[in-house]
């Protein structure tokens, strides 16, 4: 008859054997994973490094061509072909134009894909400011784009209104009606200098909300048009200080609600105003009081 101590010893021995087998199984599983990883790494190295090594040794002959062709064939057989194209950041860029710029169709070998050339083609699209293209082996292309942000409408003599961004780039493929709330710019060099000016006037939101357009004067400075018909002449330098002065004048003297046509802020120490024609006429010829001779 076995005692409790003997049974406990047998159970401990069985548990030790199970733990030993589990450890051996885990080691074997890990070794298989490592082996697969090493094989995959070795294969990729073989199909990419060996042809390159042959090239750099100066033996760029039929052996190099054969090695490259064989590498491409083997990679395709093992599933290293373009099956997925993942795109992020696209809103305005037309999908068909983007796919054409990427330049690869599904099923083609992924190792032959030139990511730099694809990036350059994508960045030539009107709405794309920058792009990145990456291969994610074995079968996916990762494309990320940062699109341009519409800033204003540029009024031209021959093309009407053209949508531009902060870099002065002219955008294409858009509905003009979607952007009629943007300021209208006039001047042949207006697109190249608009970003600085608009950044300045946006610092005072309630004044910016009144801006309907801006005219570039003499390639040096801006005249700003407001929705009440008033024109604000800004200086060549220190636009921000002049714009802040306009806010102070409006706050202290209710300037924007007066019959003023032009507010000239070009001089830092004084402000000139020109009344509207009607207000100027009334000032020159004030109405006579009743009963006056």
GROMACS .gro file of C-alpha atoms in nm:
model
  293
    1UNK     CA    1   0.000   0.000   0.000
    2UNK     CA    2   0.144   0.337  -0.109
    3UNK     CA    3   0.168   0.609   0.143
    4UNK     CA    4   0.067   0.971   0.079
    5UNK     CA    5   0.433   1.059   0.067
    6UNK     CA    6   0.496   0.811  -0.215
    7UNK     CA    7   0.200   0.936  -0.418
    8UNK     CA    8   0.317   1.296  -0.374
    9UNK     CA    9   0.662   1.199  -0.500
   10UNK     CA   10   0.521   1.030  -0.811
   11UNK     CA   11   0.302   1.333  -0.890
   12UNK     CA   12   0.602   1.563  -0.855
   13UNK     CA   13   0.805   1.347  -1.091
   14UNK     CA   14   0.522   1.351  -1.350
   15UNK     CA   15   0.489   1.729  -1.322
   16UNK     CA   16   0.863   1.770  -1.371
   17UNK     CA   17   0.851   1.554  -1.686
   18UNK     CA   18   0.559   1.763  -1.827
   19UNK     CA   19   0.743   2.088  -1.755
   20UNK     CA   20   1.056   1.951  -1.923
   21UNK     CA   21   0.858   1.850  -2.233
   22UNK     CA   22   0.685   2.190  -2.245
   23UNK     CA   23   1.022   2.366  -2.234
   24UNK     CA   24   1.158   2.146  -2.510
   25UNK     CA   25   0.849   2.214  -2.723
   26UNK     CA   26   0.883   2.590  -2.666
   27UNK     CA   27   1.250   2.590  -2.760
   28UNK     CA   28   1.175   2.394  -3.072
   29UNK     CA   29   0.895   2.635  -3.167
   30UNK     CA   30   1.121   2.935  -3.115
   31UNK     CA   31   1.395   2.772  -3.319
   32UNK     CA   32   1.149   2.721  -3.604
   33UNK     CA   33   1.046   3.088  -3.590
   34UNK     CA   34   1.409   3.199  -3.588
   35UNK     CA   35   1.487   2.965  -3.876
   36UNK     CA   36   1.197   3.101  -4.079
   37UNK     CA   37   1.308   3.458  -4.003
   38UNK     CA   38   1.665   3.381  -4.099
   39UNK     CA   39   1.551   3.210  -4.418
   40UNK     CA   40   1.331   3.507  -4.514
   41UNK     CA   41   1.609   3.753  -4.432
   42UNK     CA   42   1.855   3.545  -4.625
   43UNK     CA   43   1.625   3.526  -4.923
   44UNK     CA   44   1.572   3.900  -4.930
   45UNK     CA   45   1.944   3.950  -4.897
   46UNK     CA   46   2.006   3.708  -5.177
   47UNK     CA   47   1.767   3.874  -5.419
   48UNK     CA   48   1.886   4.225  -5.340
   49UNK     CA   49   2.245   4.218  -5.216
   50UNK     CA   50   2.391   3.956  -5.453
   51UNK     CA   51   2.293   4.139  -5.774
   52UNK     CA   52   2.422   4.461  -5.623
   53UNK     CA   53   2.749   4.293  -5.528
   54UNK     CA   54   2.794   4.164  -5.880
   55UNK     CA   55   2.732   4.513  -6.011
   56UNK     CA   56   2.990   4.676  -5.783
   57UNK     CA   57   3.256   4.421  -5.874
   58UNK     CA   58   3.231   4.543  -6.230
   59UNK     CA   59   3.079   4.224  -6.368
   60UNK     CA   60   2.771   4.394  -6.503
   61UNK     CA   61   2.720   4.139  -6.777
   62UNK     CA   62   2.480   3.860  -6.858
   63UNK     CA   63   2.533   3.706  -6.512
   64UNK     CA   64   2.399   4.018  -6.349
   65UNK     CA   65   2.099   4.021  -6.578
   66UNK     CA   66   2.037   3.653  -6.511
   67UNK     CA   67   2.070   3.700  -6.134
   68UNK     CA   68   1.832   3.993  -6.133
   69UNK     CA   69   1.576   3.816  -6.346
   70UNK     CA   70   1.595   3.506  -6.128
   71UNK     CA   71   1.559   3.715  -5.813
   72UNK     CA   72   1.250   3.884  -5.950
   73UNK     CA   73   1.102   3.552  -6.060
   74UNK     CA   74   1.163   3.386  -5.723
   75UNK     CA   75   1.020   3.682  -5.532
   76UNK     CA   76   0.705   3.675  -5.744
   77UNK     CA   77   0.662   3.300  -5.690
   78UNK     CA   78   0.688   3.356  -5.314
   79UNK     CA   79   0.415   3.619  -5.319
   80UNK     CA   80   0.628   3.934  -5.321
   81UNK     CA   81   0.405   4.116  -5.568
   82UNK     CA   82   0.200   4.431  -5.532
   83UNK     CA   83  -0.137   4.324  -5.397
   84UNK     CA   84  -0.233   4.622  -5.182
   85UNK     CA   85  -0.184   4.998  -5.214
   86UNK     CA   86  -0.266   5.186  -4.894
   87UNK     CA   87  -0.311   5.564  -4.927
   88UNK     CA   88  -0.352   5.819  -4.649
   89UNK     CA   89  -0.400   6.197  -4.656
   90UNK     CA   90  -0.588   6.216  -4.987
   91UNK     CA   91  -0.892   6.443  -5.001
   92UNK     CA   92  -0.884   6.661  -5.313
   93UNK     CA   93  -0.642   6.464  -5.530
   94UNK     CA   94  -0.825   6.256  -5.788
   95UNK     CA   95  -0.785   5.881  -5.716
   96UNK     CA   96  -0.722   5.788  -6.079
   97UNK     CA   97  -0.452   6.053  -6.113
   98UNK     CA   98  -0.287   5.932  -5.793
   99UNK     CA   99  -0.287   5.569  -5.905
  100UNK     CA  100  -0.142   5.669  -6.240
  101UNK     CA  101   0.134   5.862  -6.062
  102UNK     CA  102   0.213   5.563  -5.838
  103UNK     CA  103   0.271   5.376  -6.161
  104UNK     CA  104   0.234   5.016  -6.047
  105UNK     CA  105  -0.053   4.776  -6.094
  106UNK     CA  106  -0.133   4.489  -5.865
  107UNK     CA  107   0.053   4.170  -5.945
  108UNK     CA  108   0.386   4.325  -6.044
  109UNK     CA  109   0.703   4.233  -5.845
  110UNK     CA  110   0.734   4.466  -5.547
  111UNK     CA  111   1.115   4.453  -5.534
  112UNK     CA  112   1.138   4.629  -5.870
  113UNK     CA  113   0.926   4.922  -5.754
  114UNK     CA  114   1.114   5.256  -5.750
  115UNK     CA  115   0.976   5.445  -5.448
  116UNK     CA  116   1.172   5.764  -5.519
  117UNK     CA  117   1.047   5.791  -5.876
  118UNK     CA  118   0.691   5.729  -5.759
  119UNK     CA  119   0.722   6.001  -5.493
  120UNK     CA  120   0.846   6.250  -5.752
  121UNK     CA  121   0.555   6.170  -5.984
  122UNK     CA  122   0.302   6.206  -5.703
  123UNK     CA  123   0.444   6.542  -5.596
  124UNK     CA  124   0.390   6.671  -5.948
  125UNK     CA  125   0.013   6.646  -5.894
  126UNK     CA  126  -0.154   6.982  -5.840
  127UNK     CA  127  -0.298   6.920  -5.493
  128UNK     CA  128  -0.002   6.728  -5.347
  129UNK     CA  129   0.249   6.929  -5.145
  130UNK     CA  130   0.465   6.639  -5.023
  131UNK     CA  131   0.447   6.261  -5.042
  132UNK     CA  132   0.619   5.952  -4.905
  133UNK     CA  133   0.615   5.606  -5.063
  134UNK     CA  134   0.733   5.290  -4.890
  135UNK     CA  135   0.742   4.918  -4.960
  136UNK     CA  136   0.596   4.697  -4.689
  137UNK     CA  137   0.704   4.344  -4.774
  138UNK     CA  138   0.583   4.114  -4.895
  139UNK     CA  139   0.299   4.275  -5.094
  140UNK     CA  140   0.196   4.628  -4.989
  141UNK     CA  141   0.280   4.983  -5.097
  142UNK     CA  142   0.227   5.255  -4.835
  143UNK     CA  143   0.158   5.600  -4.984
  144UNK     CA  144   0.113   5.907  -4.764
  145UNK     CA  145   0.036   6.252  -4.907
  146UNK     CA  146   0.006   6.598  -4.755
  147UNK     CA  147  -0.221   6.810  -4.970
  148UNK     CA  148  -0.204   7.183  -5.032
  149UNK     CA  149  -0.440   7.414  -4.840
  150UNK     CA  150  -0.633   7.672  -5.047
  151UNK     CA  151  -0.546   8.023  -4.932
  152UNK     CA  152  -0.702   8.274  -5.173
  153UNK     CA  153  -0.837   8.338  -5.521
  154UNK     CA  154  -0.599   8.515  -5.757
  155UNK     CA  155  -0.767   8.736  -6.014
  156UNK     CA  156  -0.589   8.714  -6.349
  157UNK     CA  157  -0.650   8.895  -6.676
  158UNK     CA  158  -0.671   8.588  -6.898
  159UNK     CA  159  -0.785   8.302  -6.674
  160UNK     CA  160  -1.029   8.469  -6.438
  161UNK     CA  161  -1.000   8.356  -6.077
  162UNK     CA  162  -0.739   8.093  -5.992
  163UNK     CA  163  -0.721   7.907  -5.660
  164UNK     CA  164  -0.378   7.929  -5.491
  165UNK     CA  165  -0.220   7.792  -5.174
  166UNK     CA  166   0.025   7.938  -4.925
  167UNK     CA  167   0.322   7.866  -5.151
  168UNK     CA  168   0.162   8.058  -5.436
  169UNK     CA  169   0.101   7.735  -5.629
  170UNK     CA  170  -0.197   7.732  -5.863
  171UNK     CA  171  -0.434   7.446  -5.787
  172UNK     CA  172  -0.636   7.255  -6.044
  173UNK     CA  173  -0.945   7.036  -6.062
  174UNK     CA  174  -1.179   7.217  -5.822
  175UNK     CA  175  -1.520   7.380  -5.815
  176UNK     CA  176  -1.479   7.757  -5.792
  177UNK     CA  177  -1.806   7.788  -5.604
  178UNK     CA  178  -1.655   7.601  -5.308
  179UNK     CA  179  -1.402   7.879  -5.247
  180UNK     CA  180  -1.588   8.206  -5.306
  181UNK     CA  181  -1.550   8.298  -4.938
  182UNK     CA  182  -1.171   8.327  -4.974
  183UNK     CA  183  -1.008   8.670  -5.028
  184UNK     CA  184  -0.952   8.778  -5.390
  185UNK     CA  185  -0.598   8.890  -5.470
  186UNK     CA  186  -0.490   9.127  -5.748
  187UNK     CA  187  -0.133   9.178  -5.875
  188UNK     CA  188   0.107   8.980  -6.087
  189UNK     CA  189   0.325   8.888  -5.788
  190UNK     CA  190   0.037   8.856  -5.541
  191UNK     CA  191   0.051   8.472  -5.510
  192UNK     CA  192   0.417   8.473  -5.402
  193UNK     CA  193   0.357   8.725  -5.120
  194UNK     CA  194   0.002   8.644  -5.011
  195UNK     CA  195   0.088   8.403  -4.728
  196UNK     CA  196   0.271   8.661  -4.514
  197UNK     CA  197   0.002   8.926  -4.562
  198UNK     CA  198  -0.288   8.690  -4.488
  199UNK     CA  199  -0.111   8.549  -4.182
  200UNK     CA  200  -0.082   8.904  -4.052
  201UNK     CA  201  -0.445   9.005  -4.099
  202UNK     CA  202  -0.571   8.674  -3.960
  203UNK     CA  203  -0.421   8.763  -3.622
  204UNK     CA  204  -0.729   8.983  -3.560
  205UNK     CA  205  -1.018   8.752  -3.651
  206UNK     CA  206  -1.306   9.005  -3.651
  207UNK     CA  207  -1.113   9.230  -3.891
  208UNK     CA  208  -1.014   8.935  -4.110
  209UNK     CA  209  -1.381   8.838  -4.137
  210UNK     CA  210  -1.442   9.172  -4.310
  211UNK     CA  211  -1.164   9.124  -4.569
  212UNK     CA  212  -1.290   9.056  -4.920
  213UNK     CA  213  -0.975   9.121  -5.121
  214UNK     CA  214  -0.624   9.260  -5.139
  215UNK     CA  215  -0.428   9.439  -5.410
  216UNK     CA  216  -0.051   9.418  -5.443
  217UNK     CA  217   0.087   9.769  -5.502
  218UNK     CA  218   0.420   9.829  -5.676
  219UNK     CA  219   0.555   9.485  -5.585
  220UNK     CA  220   0.605   9.626  -5.236
  221UNK     CA  221   0.293   9.647  -5.022
  222UNK     CA  222  -0.083   9.578  -4.997
  223UNK     CA  223  -0.415   9.759  -5.007
  224UNK     CA  224  -0.684   9.566  -4.822
  225UNK     CA  225  -1.051   9.586  -4.921
  226UNK     CA  226  -1.320   9.539  -4.655
  227UNK     CA  227  -1.679   9.425  -4.695
  228UNK     CA  228  -1.809   9.774  -4.602
  229UNK     CA  229  -1.636   9.918  -4.911
  230UNK     CA  230  -1.343  10.063  -4.718
  231UNK     CA  231  -0.981  10.035  -4.840
  232UNK     CA  232  -0.692  10.006  -4.593
  233UNK     CA  233  -0.347  10.102  -4.717
  234UNK     CA  234  -0.082   9.898  -4.538
  235UNK     CA  235   0.289   9.990  -4.524
  236UNK     CA  236   0.569   9.793  -4.685
  237UNK     CA  237   0.717   9.713  -4.344
  238UNK     CA  238   0.558   9.644  -4.006
  239UNK     CA  239   0.223   9.538  -4.149
  240UNK     CA  240   0.133   9.381  -3.817
  241UNK     CA  241   0.170   9.707  -3.625
  242UNK     CA  242  -0.039   9.896  -3.880
  243UNK     CA  243  -0.312   9.631  -3.868
  244UNK     CA  244  -0.318   9.650  -3.488
  245UNK     CA  245  -0.352  10.029  -3.516
  246UNK     CA  246  -0.663   9.983  -3.730
  247UNK     CA  247  -0.819   9.775  -3.453
  248UNK     CA  248  -0.740  10.046  -3.196
  249UNK     CA  249  -0.890  10.317  -3.419
  250UNK     CA  250  -1.206  10.115  -3.463
  251UNK     CA  251  -1.233  10.041  -3.092
  252UNK     CA  252  -1.172  10.401  -2.983
  253UNK     CA  253  -1.348  10.588  -3.267
  254UNK     CA  254  -1.582  10.334  -3.429
  255UNK     CA  255  -1.387  10.395  -3.750
  256UNK     CA  256  -1.526  10.106  -3.951
  257UNK     CA  257  -1.881  10.232  -3.914
  258UNK     CA  258  -1.806  10.581  -4.039
  259UNK     CA  259  -1.838  10.718  -4.394
  260UNK     CA  260  -1.471  10.656  -4.469
  261UNK     CA  261  -1.346  10.535  -4.806
  262UNK     CA  262  -0.971  10.503  -4.739
  263UNK     CA  263  -0.768  10.452  -4.422
  264UNK     CA  264  -0.401  10.519  -4.490
  265UNK     CA  265  -0.172  10.349  -4.236
  266UNK     CA  266   0.153  10.374  -4.431
  267UNK     CA  267   0.315  10.617  -4.187
  268UNK     CA  268   0.388  10.475  -3.843
  269UNK     CA  269   0.308  10.794  -3.645
  270UNK     CA  270  -0.011  10.920  -3.814
  271UNK     CA  271  -0.323  10.806  -3.992
  272UNK     CA  272  -0.494  10.967  -4.290
  273UNK     CA  273  -0.855  10.905  -4.384
  274UNK     CA  274  -1.054  10.994  -4.694
  275UNK     CA  275  -1.429  11.025  -4.667
  276UNK     CA  276  -1.671  10.868  -4.909
  277UNK     CA  277  -1.779  11.104  -5.190
  278UNK     CA  278  -2.119  11.156  -5.028
  279UNK     CA  279  -1.975  11.235  -4.687
  280UNK     CA  280  -1.714  11.466  -4.840
  281UNK     CA  281  -1.986  11.659  -5.025
  282UNK     CA  282  -2.190  11.700  -4.709
  283UNK     CA  283  -1.884  11.825  -4.529
  284UNK     CA  284  -1.818  12.084  -4.802
  285UNK     CA  285  -2.179  12.189  -4.829
  286UNK     CA  286  -2.358  12.117  -4.505
  287UNK     CA  287  -2.739  12.145  -4.526
  288UNK     CA  288  -2.874  12.481  -4.417
  289UNK     CA  289  -3.085  12.494  -4.107
  290UNK     CA  290  -3.449  12.579  -4.152
  291UNK     CA  291  -3.511  12.954  -4.127
  292UNK     CA  292  -3.151  13.047  -4.202
  293UNK     CA  293  -3.102  13.333  -4.452
   0.00000   0.00000   0.00000
